[in-house]
XYZ file of C-alpha atoms in Angstrom:
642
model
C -76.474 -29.969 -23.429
C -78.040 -26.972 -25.130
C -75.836 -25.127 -27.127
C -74.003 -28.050 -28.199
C -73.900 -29.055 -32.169
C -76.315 -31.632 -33.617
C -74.200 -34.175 -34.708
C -76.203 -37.443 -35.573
C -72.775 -39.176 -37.594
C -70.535 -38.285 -35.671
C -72.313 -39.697 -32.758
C -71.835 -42.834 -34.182
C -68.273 -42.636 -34.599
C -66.884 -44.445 -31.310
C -63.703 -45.018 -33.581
C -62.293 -45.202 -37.073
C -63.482 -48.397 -37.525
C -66.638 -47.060 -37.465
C -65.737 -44.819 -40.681
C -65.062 -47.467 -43.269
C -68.741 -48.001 -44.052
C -69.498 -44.510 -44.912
C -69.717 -43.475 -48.155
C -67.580 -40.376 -49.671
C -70.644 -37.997 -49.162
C -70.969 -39.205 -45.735
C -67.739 -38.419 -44.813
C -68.461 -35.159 -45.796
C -70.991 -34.745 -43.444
C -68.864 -36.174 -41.157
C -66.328 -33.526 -41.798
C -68.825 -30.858 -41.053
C -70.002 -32.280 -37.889
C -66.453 -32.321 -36.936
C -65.866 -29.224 -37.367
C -68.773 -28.016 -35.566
C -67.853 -30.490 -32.374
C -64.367 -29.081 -32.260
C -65.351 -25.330 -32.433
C -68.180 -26.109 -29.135
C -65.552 -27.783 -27.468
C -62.959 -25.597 -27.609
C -65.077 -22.604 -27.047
C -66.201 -24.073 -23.351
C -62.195 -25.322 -23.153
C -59.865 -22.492 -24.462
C -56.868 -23.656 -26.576
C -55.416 -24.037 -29.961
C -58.712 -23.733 -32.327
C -57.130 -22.350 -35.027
C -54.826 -25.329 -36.391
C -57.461 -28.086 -35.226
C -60.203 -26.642 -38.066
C -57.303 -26.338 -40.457
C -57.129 -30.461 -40.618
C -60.782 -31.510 -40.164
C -61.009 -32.943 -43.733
C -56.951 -34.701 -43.239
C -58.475 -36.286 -40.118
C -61.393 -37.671 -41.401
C -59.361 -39.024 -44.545
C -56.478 -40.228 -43.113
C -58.769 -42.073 -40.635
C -61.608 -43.230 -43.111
C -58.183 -44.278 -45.916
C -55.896 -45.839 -43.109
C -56.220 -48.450 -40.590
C -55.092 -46.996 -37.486
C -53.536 -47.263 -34.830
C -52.060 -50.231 -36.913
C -51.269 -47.710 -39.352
C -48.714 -44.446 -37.361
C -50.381 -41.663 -37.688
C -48.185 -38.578 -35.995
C -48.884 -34.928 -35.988
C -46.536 -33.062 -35.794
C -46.560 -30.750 -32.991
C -49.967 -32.182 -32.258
C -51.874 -28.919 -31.051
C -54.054 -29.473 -34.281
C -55.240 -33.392 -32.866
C -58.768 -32.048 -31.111
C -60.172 -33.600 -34.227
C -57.736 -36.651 -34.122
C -59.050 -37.243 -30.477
C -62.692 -36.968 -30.800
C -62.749 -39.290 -33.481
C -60.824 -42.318 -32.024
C -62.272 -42.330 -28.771
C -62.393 -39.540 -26.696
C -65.137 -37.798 -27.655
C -66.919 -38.431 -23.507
C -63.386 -36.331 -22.598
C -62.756 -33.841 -24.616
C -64.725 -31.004 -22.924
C -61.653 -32.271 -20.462
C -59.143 -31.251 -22.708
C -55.866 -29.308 -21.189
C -57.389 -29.688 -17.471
C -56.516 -31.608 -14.539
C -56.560 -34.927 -14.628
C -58.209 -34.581 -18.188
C -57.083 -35.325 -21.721
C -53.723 -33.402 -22.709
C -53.573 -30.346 -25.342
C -51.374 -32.332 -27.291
C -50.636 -36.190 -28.584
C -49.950 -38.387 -25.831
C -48.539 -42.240 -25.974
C -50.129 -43.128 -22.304
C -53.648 -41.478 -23.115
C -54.320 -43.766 -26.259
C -52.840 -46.364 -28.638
C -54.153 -43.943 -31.480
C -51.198 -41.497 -30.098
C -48.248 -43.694 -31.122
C -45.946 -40.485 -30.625
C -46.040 -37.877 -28.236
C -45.391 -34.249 -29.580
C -45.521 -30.926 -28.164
C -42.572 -29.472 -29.957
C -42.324 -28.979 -33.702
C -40.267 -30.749 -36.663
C -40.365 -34.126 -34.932
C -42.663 -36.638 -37.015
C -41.004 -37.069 -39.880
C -37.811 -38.583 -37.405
C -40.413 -40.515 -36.020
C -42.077 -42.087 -38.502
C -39.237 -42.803 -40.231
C -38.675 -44.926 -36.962
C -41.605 -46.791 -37.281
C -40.585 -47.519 -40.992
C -37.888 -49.575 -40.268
C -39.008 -50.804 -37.078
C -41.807 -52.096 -39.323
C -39.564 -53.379 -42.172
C -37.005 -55.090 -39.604
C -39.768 -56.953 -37.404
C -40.533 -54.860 -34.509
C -44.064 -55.399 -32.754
C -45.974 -53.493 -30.718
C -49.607 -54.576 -29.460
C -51.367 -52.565 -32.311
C -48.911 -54.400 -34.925
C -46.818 -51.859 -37.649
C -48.104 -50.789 -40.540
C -47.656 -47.882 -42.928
C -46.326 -44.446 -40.991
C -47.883 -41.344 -41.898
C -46.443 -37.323 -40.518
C -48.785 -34.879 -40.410
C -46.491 -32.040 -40.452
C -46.971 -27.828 -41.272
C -45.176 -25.681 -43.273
C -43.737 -23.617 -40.570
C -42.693 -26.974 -39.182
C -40.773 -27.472 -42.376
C -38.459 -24.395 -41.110
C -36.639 -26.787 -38.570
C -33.496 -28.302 -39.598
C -34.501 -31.269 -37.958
C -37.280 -32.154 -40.649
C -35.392 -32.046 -43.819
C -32.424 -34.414 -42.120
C -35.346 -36.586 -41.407
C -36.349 -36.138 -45.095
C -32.461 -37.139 -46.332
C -32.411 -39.740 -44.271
C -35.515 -41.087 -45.259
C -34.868 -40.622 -48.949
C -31.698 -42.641 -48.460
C -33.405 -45.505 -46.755
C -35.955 -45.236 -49.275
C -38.679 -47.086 -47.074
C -42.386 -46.526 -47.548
C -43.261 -43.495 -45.679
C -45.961 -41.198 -46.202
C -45.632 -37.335 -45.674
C -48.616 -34.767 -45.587
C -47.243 -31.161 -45.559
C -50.142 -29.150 -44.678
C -49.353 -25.867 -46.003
C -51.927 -23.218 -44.461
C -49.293 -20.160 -45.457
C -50.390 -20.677 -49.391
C -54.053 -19.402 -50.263
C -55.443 -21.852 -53.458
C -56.475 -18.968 -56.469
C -58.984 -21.087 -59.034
C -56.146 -22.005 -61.404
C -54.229 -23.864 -58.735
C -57.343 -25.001 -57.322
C -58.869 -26.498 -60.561
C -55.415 -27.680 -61.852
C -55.375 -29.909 -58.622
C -58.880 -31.090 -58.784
C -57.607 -32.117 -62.371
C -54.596 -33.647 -61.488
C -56.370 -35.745 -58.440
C -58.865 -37.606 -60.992
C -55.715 -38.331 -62.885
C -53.285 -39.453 -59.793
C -56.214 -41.603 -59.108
C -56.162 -43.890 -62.079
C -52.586 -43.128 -63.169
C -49.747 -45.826 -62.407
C -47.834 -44.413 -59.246
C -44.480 -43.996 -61.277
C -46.357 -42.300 -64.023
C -47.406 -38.916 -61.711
C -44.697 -36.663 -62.780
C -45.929 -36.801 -66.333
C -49.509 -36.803 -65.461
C -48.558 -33.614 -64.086
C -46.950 -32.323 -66.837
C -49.050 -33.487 -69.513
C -52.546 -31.976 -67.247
C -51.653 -28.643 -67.939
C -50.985 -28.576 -71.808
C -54.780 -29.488 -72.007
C -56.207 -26.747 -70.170
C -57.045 -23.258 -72.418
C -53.679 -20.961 -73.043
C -55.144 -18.248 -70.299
C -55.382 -21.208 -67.850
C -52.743 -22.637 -68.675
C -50.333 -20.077 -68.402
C -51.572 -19.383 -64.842
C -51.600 -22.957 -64.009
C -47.848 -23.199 -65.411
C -46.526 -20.536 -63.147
C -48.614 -21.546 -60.332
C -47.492 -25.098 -60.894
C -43.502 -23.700 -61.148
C -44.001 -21.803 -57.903
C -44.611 -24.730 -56.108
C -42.331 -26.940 -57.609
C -39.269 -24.710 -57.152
C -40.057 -23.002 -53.804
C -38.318 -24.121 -51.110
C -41.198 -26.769 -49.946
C -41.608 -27.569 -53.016
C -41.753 -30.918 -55.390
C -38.100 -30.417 -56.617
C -36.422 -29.943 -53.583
C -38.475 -33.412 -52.174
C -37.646 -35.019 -54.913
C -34.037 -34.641 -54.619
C -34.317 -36.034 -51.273
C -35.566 -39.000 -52.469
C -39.805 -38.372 -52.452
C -42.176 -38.669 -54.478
C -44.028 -35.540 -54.957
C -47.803 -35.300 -54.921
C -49.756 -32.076 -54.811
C -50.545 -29.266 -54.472
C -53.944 -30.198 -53.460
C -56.843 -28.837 -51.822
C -56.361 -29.702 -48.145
C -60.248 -28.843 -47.335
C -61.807 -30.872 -50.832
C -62.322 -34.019 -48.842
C -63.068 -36.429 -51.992
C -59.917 -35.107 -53.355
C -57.988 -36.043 -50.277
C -59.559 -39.326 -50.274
C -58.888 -40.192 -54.152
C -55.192 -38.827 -53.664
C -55.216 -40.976 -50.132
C -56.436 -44.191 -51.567
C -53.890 -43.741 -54.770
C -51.024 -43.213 -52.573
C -52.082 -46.106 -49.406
C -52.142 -48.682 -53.042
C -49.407 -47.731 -55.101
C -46.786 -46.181 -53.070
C -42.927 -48.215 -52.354
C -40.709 -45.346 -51.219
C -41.409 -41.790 -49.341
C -43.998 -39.635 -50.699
C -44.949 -36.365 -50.010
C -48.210 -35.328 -50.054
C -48.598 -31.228 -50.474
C -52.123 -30.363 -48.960
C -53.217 -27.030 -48.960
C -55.264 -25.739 -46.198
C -56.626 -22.812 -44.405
C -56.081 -22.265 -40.202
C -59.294 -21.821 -38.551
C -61.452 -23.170 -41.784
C -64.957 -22.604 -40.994
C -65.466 -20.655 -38.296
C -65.287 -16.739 -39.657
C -63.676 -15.328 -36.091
C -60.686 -17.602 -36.505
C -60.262 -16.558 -39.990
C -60.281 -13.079 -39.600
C -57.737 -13.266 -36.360
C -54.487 -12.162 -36.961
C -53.107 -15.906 -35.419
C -56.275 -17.725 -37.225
C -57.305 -18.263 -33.528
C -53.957 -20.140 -32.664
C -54.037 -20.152 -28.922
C -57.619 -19.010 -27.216
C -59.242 -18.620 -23.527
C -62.647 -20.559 -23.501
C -65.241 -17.807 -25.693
C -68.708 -16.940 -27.321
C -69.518 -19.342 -30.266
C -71.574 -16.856 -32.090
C -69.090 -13.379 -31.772
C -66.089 -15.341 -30.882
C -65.301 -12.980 -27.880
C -62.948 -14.329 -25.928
C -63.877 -14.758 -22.348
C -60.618 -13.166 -20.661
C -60.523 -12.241 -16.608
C -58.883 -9.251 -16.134
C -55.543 -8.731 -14.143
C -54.360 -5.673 -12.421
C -51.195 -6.558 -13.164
C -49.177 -6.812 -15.873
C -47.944 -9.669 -17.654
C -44.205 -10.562 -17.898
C -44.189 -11.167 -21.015
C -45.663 -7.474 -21.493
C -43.444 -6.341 -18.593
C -40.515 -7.803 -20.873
C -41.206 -6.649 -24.167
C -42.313 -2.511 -22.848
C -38.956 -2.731 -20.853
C -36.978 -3.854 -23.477
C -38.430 -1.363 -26.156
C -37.810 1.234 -23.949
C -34.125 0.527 -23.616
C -33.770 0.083 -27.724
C -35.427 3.496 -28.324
C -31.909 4.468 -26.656
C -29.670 2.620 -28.417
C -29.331 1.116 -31.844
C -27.340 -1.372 -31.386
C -30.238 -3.972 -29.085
C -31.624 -6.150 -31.494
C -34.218 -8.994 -30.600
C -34.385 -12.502 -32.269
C -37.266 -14.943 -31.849
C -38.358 -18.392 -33.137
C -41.589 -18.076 -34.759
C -42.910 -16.414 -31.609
C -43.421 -13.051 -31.449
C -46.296 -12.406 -29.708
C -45.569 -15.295 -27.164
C -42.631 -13.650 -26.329
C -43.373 -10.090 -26.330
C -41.541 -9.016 -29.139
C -44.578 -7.904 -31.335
C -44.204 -4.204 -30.082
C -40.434 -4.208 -30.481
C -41.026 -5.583 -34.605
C -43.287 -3.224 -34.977
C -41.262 -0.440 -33.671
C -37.859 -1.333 -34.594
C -38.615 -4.104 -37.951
C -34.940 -3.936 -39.183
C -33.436 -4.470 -36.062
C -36.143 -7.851 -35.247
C -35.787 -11.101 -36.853
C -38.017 -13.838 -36.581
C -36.341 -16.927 -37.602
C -39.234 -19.619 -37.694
C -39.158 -22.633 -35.668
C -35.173 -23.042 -35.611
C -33.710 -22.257 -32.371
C -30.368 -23.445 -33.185
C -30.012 -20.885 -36.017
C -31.123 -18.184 -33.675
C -28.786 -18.875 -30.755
C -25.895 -19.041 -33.504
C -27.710 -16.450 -35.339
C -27.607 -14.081 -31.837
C -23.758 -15.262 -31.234
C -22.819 -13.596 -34.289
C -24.315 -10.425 -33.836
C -22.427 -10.411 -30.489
C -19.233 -10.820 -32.528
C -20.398 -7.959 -34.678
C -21.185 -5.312 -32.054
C -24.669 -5.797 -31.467
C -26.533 -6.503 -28.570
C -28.903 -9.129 -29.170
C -31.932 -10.394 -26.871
C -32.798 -13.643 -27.648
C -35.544 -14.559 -26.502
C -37.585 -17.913 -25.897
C -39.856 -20.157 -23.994
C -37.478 -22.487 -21.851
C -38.938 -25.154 -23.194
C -37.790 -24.280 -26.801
C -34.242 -22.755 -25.346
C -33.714 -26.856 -24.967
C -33.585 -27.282 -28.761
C -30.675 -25.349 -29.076
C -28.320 -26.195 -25.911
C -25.421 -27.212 -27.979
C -25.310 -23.758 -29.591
C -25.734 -22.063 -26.530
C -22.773 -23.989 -24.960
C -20.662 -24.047 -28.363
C -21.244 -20.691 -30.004
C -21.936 -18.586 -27.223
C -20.511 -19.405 -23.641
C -17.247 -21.147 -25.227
C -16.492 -17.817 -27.022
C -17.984 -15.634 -24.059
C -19.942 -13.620 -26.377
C -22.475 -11.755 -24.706
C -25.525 -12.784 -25.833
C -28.496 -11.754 -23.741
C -31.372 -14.545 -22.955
C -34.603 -13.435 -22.272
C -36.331 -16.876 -20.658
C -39.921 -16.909 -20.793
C -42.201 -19.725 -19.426
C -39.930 -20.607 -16.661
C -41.228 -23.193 -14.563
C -44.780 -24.745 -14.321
C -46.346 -23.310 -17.273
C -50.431 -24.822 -16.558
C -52.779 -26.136 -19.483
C -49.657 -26.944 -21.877
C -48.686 -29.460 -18.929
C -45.201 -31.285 -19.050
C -44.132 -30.827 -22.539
C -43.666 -26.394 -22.169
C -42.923 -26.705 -18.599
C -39.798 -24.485 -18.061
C -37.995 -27.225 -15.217
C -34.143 -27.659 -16.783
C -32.964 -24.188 -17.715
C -31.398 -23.443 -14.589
C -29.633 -26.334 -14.064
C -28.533 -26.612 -17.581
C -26.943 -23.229 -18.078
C -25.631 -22.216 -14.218
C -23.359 -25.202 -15.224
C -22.076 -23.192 -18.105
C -18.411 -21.356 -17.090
C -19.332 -17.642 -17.356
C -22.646 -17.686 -18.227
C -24.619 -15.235 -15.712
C -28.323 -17.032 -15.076
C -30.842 -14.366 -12.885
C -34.651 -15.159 -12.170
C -36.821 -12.270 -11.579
C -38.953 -12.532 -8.213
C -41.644 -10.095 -9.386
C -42.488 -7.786 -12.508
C -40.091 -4.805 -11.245
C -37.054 -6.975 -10.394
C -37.737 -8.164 -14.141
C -37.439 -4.993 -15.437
C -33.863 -4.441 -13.499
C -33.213 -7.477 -15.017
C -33.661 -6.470 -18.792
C -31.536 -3.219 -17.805
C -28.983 -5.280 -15.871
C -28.634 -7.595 -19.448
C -28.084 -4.049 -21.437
C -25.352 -3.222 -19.642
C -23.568 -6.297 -19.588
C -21.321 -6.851 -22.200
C -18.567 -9.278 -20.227
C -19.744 -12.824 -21.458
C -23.717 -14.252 -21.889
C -26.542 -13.446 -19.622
C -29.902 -14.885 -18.773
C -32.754 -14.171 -17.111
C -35.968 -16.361 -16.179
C -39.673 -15.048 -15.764
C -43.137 -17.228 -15.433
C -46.292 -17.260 -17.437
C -48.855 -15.190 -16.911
C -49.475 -12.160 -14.584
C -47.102 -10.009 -12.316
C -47.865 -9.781 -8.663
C -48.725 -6.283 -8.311
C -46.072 -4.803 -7.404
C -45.111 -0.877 -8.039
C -43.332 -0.442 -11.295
C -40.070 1.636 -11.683
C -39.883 4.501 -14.225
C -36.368 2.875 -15.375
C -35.076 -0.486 -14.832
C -31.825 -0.259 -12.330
C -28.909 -2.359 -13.629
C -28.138 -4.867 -10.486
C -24.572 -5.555 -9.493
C -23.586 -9.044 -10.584
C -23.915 -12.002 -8.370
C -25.795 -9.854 -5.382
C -28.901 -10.536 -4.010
C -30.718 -8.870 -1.833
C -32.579 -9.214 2.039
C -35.912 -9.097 2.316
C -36.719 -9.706 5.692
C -34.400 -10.933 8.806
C -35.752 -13.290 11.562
C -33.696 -16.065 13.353
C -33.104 -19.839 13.614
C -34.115 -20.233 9.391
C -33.557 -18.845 6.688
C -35.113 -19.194 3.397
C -32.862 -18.029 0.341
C -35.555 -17.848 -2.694
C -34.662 -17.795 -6.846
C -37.566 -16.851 -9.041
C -41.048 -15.715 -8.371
C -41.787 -18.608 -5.806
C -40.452 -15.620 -3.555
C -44.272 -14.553 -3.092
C -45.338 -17.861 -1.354
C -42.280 -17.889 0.639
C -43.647 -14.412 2.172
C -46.962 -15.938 2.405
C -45.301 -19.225 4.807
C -43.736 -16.329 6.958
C -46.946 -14.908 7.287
C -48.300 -18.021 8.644
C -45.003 -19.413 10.259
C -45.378 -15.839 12.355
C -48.988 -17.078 13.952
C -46.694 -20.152 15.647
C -43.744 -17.616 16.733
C -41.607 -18.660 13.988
C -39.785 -15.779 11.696
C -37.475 -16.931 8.977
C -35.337 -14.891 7.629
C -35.724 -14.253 3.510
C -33.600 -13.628 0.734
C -33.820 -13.252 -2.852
C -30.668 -14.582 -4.386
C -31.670 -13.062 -7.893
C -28.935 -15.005 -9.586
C -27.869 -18.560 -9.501
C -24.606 -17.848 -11.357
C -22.910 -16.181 -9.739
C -23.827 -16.902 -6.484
C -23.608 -14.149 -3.831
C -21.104 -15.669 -1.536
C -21.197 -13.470 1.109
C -25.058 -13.477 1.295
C -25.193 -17.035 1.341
C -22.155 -17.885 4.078
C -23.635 -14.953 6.067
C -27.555 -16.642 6.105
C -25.783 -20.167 6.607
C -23.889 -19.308 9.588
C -26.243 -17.034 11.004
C -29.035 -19.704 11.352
C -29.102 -22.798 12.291
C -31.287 -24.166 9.123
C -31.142 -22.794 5.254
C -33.779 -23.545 2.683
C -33.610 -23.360 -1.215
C -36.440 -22.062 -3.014
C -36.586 -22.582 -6.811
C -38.807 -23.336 -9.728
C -36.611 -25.852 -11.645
C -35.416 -29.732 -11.699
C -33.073 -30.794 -9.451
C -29.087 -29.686 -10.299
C -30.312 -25.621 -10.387
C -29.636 -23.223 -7.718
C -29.867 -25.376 -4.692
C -27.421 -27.609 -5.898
C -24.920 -24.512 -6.744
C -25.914 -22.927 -3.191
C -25.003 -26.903 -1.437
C -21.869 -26.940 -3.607
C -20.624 -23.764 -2.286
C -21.430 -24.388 1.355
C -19.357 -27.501 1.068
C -16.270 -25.906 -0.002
C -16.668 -23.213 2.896
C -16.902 -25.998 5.072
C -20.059 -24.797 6.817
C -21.506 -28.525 6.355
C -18.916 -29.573 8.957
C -20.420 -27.129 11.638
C -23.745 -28.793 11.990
C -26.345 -26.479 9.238
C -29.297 -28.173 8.444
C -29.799 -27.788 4.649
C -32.359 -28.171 2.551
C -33.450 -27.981 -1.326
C -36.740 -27.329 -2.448
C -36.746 -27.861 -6.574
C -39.345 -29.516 -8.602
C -39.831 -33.101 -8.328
C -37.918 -36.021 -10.395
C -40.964 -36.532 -12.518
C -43.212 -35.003 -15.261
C -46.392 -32.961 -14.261
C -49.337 -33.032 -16.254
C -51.475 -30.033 -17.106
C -53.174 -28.202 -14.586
C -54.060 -24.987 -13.137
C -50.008 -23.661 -12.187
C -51.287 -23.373 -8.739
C -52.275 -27.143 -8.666
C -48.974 -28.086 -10.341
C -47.321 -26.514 -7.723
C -49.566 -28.065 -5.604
C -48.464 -31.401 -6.970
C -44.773 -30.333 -6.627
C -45.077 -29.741 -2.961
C -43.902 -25.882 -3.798
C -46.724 -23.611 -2.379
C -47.028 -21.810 0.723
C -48.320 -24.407 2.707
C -45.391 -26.893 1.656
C -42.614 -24.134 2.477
C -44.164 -23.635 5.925
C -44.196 -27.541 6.185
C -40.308 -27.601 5.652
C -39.757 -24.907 7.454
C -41.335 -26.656 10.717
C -40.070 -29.656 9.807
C -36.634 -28.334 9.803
C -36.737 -26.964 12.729
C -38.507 -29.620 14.413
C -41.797 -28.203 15.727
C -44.359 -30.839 13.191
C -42.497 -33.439 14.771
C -43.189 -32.105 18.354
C -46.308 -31.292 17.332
C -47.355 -35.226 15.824
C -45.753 -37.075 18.715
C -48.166 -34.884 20.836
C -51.030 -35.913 18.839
C-alpha cells in the first residue's frame, strides 16, 4: 500500500527461524526495517508506540540468539511486543492490532505459541519465568518443549514488590534464568557508552565466572580522565537501587550496563550469556522509549499511548468531543476542592496523566505522590495518611485497584479509615480488551463492611461524587467512572455532597422498573425511549451507590411494580446481587416480583470498540428493551404470533 515502508528483509521474515541465517549486519538492517514497520503500523492503528521502538534491537536479538518459542520469551507488561509480533508471525495482522476480532495490544497465550505468557499488568515475568525454570528442570512439557526462560522486564517495572520476590526466589533456587532489565529512565553519556562497548568484546571471550573482574580490570586501562568518569559511572550503576550489587545479593549474575540500541553488542553479550550461563543473570540494557522516530522522542510520555496519526509530523489524529472526559471531569473537580483545603492529598501508581492527577501535581507537588507501579504501597501508603489527618484520594484504574485488594481490605476497611477511592476505567474499557477491563470492583469492595462504593451515571453526578468523598470522613469511600467522554450533560459550578446510601428517581412509569448503577443509565433512557413507541413506560432510578443501598428506594420500586431490573457495568456478585439480597430479607420475593440482574457476562471480552463490547455483553439499549419485554411478557406474545 503506498505509504507503507520498504522492507525487502523483513519481508522475508515469516518467523525467527528465518533469522538464524543472517549475518550480524543483516540483522541490522533488519532492525531498521523493524522499526520502520512498527512506526506505519501503529500510526494507521493508535497504541503504545513509544515502548515498542524502545526494544527493536532486544527483539531482533533475543529472536536471532534464542530458539523460540522453545526458548520463554516474556515481556513484561507486553505493550512493547508490536515488534515481538510482527516478527514471529503476525505480520498479515498487525494493521489488526487492538481491534475487534484482531490481534490483542498485549501478549496473548491463545493468539500464538510465541506468547507463552499473557501480560497486561506490570512486574509479572520474572514470577513467570521463574515458572518455566523449574517446570523445565523438573520435566514438564508443553508442545513447543522447555528451554531457557528469558523476562523482558522495565525499570519502572522493577518498582513492584512483586519483581524483586521473584528475584529472591529465583536467586535461592538458583536455576538458569535469564533477566533483561531494559532501563529507558538512564540516558548512556560516551564514557558509559564506550566503557560498555569495551566491556562487551571482553564478556564475549571472557569465562562466564570471570565477568566481575573483567569489569573491574576494563576500566584501569582506559586514560585517568576516562577513567574517572567511567569509575563513577560504573559505581552509579552498581550501587543504585537496580543496580549490579543489589542483583547480586539476590543471587544474579550481573551483566551490563549496555547499550540496549548497539545491536552487535546485544548479540555478543546474548550469545556469551545463552553459552556460559548456570544460574540467574541479569542483563542491564540501556535503551531509549520511542528510539527512532523524533515525535516520540520529544513527547513528554515518549509516545506511550497514541490515537492512529501522521507519520511525517506525528499529529495525532484525535476526534473531538463536546464533552468532557471523566478523567478531566475528575481531576478539575478534585483540584478545585484542594485549592480549599490543605489537608486533600492525591496518590497514584505511576499514572498521572491516566488518572487525571497531572493538574493536581502540578498545582499542589508536595501534597501528590506518585508511587510507581506499586499499588499495595499506595493503598497502605493512603491508609496512613488517613490515620494522620489527611484526606487522601487514591486514585486508580480498576484494573490496577485489583493488585492491592488485601490492603484495601486489611489496612483500610478493617481500621475504617477513610480513605477516598477515585475508580477510573470502570467497566468495558475498548482497545486494551479483557486485561484493563474494570468488571470486579463492585463486587469486590460492596462486600467490604463499611466501605461506601458509588458509580457516577454522568460527568455532573461525578463531580457530586468527588464532593460527596470530601466530606466524608466516617470510614472508606469509592466511587466508579468509565473511560472516555461524558455525555453532555450541564456541569455544576460546585459539586453537591449526596446523602449516603440515596439515590435518586429519574422517571416514574408502571408495571417495571429499572434501578440503574453507573453510566449504563444513558442506554437505559434510550430503551424507554423505544419501550414508549410499544406503550410500555418503565419506571427509572439511579441507585448511585451499591453500598449502602437505598432501602426505601428499592422496597418502594419492588413493590410498586410488578418486575425490577438491575443495571450495572460489573461481574456478577455487584449491585444486583446486593439489591436481590436485600429483597430477600424484606420478603418481597415471597409476593410474586419478577427480578432480574443485568451484569456483565461470566467470561472475558476481548478488545473492541466499548460499544461492541457492550454489544457482546448483551448491555446496550437494545438488550435492556429486550429484558424489559421479556419480563413483562410482550416478545413472547409477540413470537408465538409470528
Amino acid at each position: 500500500m503506498a505509504g507503507r515502508p520498504i522492507t525487502p528483509l523483513l519481508d522475508r521474515v515469516q518467523s525467527p527461524a528465518d533469522m538464524k541465517h543472517l549475518s550480524d549486519g543483516e540483522l541490522v538492517t533488519l532492525a531498521n526495517e523493524l522499526r520502520a514497520e512498527t512506526i506505519s503500523v501503529v500510526s494507521e492503528t493508535g497504541g503504545h508506540l513509544g515502548a515498542g521502538l524502545g526494544v527493536v534491537e532486544l527483539t531482533v536479538a533475543i529472536h536471532a540468539v534464542f530458539d523460540t518459542p522453545r526458548d520463554k520469551l516474556i515481556w513484561d507488561v507486553s505493550h512493547q511486543c508490536y515488534p515481538h509480533k510482527i516478527l514471529t508471525g503476525r505480520r498479515d495482522r498487525i494493521r489488526t492490532l487492538r481491534q475487534k476480532d484482531g490481534l490483542s495490544g498485549f501478549t496473548k497465550r491463545s493468539e500464538s505459541p510465541y506468547d507463552p505468557f499473557g501480560a497486561a499488568h506490570s512486574s509479572t515475568s520474572i514470577s513467570a519465568a521463574l515458572g518455566f525454570a523449574t517446570a523445565r528442570d523438573l520435566g514438564g512439557t508443553t508442545q513447543t518443549g522447555l528451554g531457557d526462560a528469558i523476562a523482558v522486564i522495565g525499570d519502572g517495572a522493577m518498582s513492584a514488590g512483586m519483581a524483586f520476590e521473584a528475584m529472591n526466589n529465583a536467586g535461592h533456587l538458583d536455576k538458569r534464568l535469564i533477566v533483561i532489565l531494559n532501563d529507558n529512565e538512564m540516558s548512556i553519556a560516551p564514557p558509559v557508552g564506550a566503557l560498555s562497548s569495551y566491556l562487551s568484546r571482553l564478556y564475549s571471550g571472557a569465562p562466564f565466572q570471570d565477568l566481575r573482574a573483567a569489569a573491574k580490570g576494563a576500566l584501569s586501562l582506559l586514560p585517568e580522565p576516562f577513567y574517572q568518569g567511567a569509575r563513577r559511572a560504573r559505581d552509579m550503576v552498581k550501587h543504585a537501587t537496580v543496580g549490579g550489587t543489589l542483583f547480586e545479593e539476590l543471587g544474579f549474575e550481573y551483566v551490563g550496563p549496555v547499550d540496549g540500541h548497539d545491536l552487535p553488542m546485544l548479540l555478543s553479550v546474548l550469545r556469551m550469556v545463552k553459552a556460559r550461563a548456570h544460574g540467574p543473570v541479569m542483563i542491564h540494557a540501556i535503551t531509549r522509549k520511542g528510539k527512532g522516530y523524533a515525535p516520540a522522542e520529544a513527547a513528554m510520555d515518549k509516545g506511550h499511548g497514541v490515537g492512529k496519526f501522521d507519520i511525517v509530523t506525528g499529529a495525532q489524529m484525535k476526534t473531538v468531543s463536546n464533552a468532557p472526559s471523566y478523567t478531566k471531569v475528575f481531576g478539575e473537580a478534585l483540584l478545585q476542592h484542594a485549592a480549599e483545603d490543605e489537608r486533600i492529598t492525591a496518590i497514584t501508581a505511576a499514572m498521572p496523566d491516566g488518572t487525571g492527577l497531572d493538574l493536581f501535581a502540578e498545582r499542589y507537588p508536595s501534597r501528590c505522590f506518585d508511587v510507581g507501579i506499586a499499588e499495595q504501597h499506595a493503598v497502605t501508603f493512603a491508609a496512613a495518611q488517613a490515620a494522620g489527618g489527611l484526606k487522601p484520594f487514591c486514585a486508580l484504574y480498576s484494573t490496577f485497584l485489583q493488585r492491592g485488594y488485601d490492603q484495601v481490605v486489611h489496612d483500610v476497611a478493617l481500621q475504617r479509615l477513610p480513605v477516598r477511592f477515585p475508580i477510573d476505567r470502570a467497566g468495558l474499557v475498548g482497545a486494551d480488551g479483557a486485561t484493563h477491563a474494570g468488571s470486579f470492583d463492585i463486587a469486590f469492595l460492596a462486600n467490604l463492611p463499611g466501605m461506601v462504593v458509588m458509580a457516577a451515571a454522568d460527568e455532573a453526578e461525578l463531580k457530586h461524587m468527588v464532593a460527596t468523598a470530601v466530606a466524608y470522613d466516617a470510614g472508606p469511600i469509592a466511587f466508579r467512572y468509565p473511560r472516555g467522554e461524558g455525555v453532555g450533560v450541564e456541569m455544576p459550578e460546585r459539586g453537591e455532597v449526596l446523602e449516603i446510601g440515596r439515590g435518586r428517581m429519574i422517571r416514574e412509569g408502571s408495571r417495571v422498573a429499572i434501578l440503574s448503577f453507573g453510566t449504563r443509565l444513558q442506554e437505559v433512557e434510550k430503551a424507554c425511549e423505544s419501550l414508549s413507541r410499544r406503550g410500555v413506560s418503565p419506571s427509572v432510578a439511579d441507585a448511585r451507590f451499591a453500598k449502602p443501598l437505598d432501602r426505601e428506594l428499592i422496597v418502594q420500586l419492588a413493590r410498586g411494580h410488578e418486575a425490577l431490573i438491575t443495571v450495572e457495568e460489573g461481574a456478577i456478585g455487584g449491585f444486583g446481587s446486593h439489591v436481590a439480597q436485600l429483597l430477600a430479607e424484606e420478603g418481597i420475593f415471597d409476593s410474586g416480583l419478577k427480578f432480574r440482574s443485568m451484569v456483565l457476562p461470566d467470561s472475558f471480552i476481548d478488545q473492541a470498540s466499548p460499544h461492541d463490547m457492550y454489544r457482546a455483553a448483551g448491555m446496550n439499549a437494545e438488550h435492556i428493551e429486550a429484558k424489559v419485554l421479556d419480563v413483562l411478557g410482550v416478545a413472547r406474545i409477540g413470537a408465538a404470533r409470528a
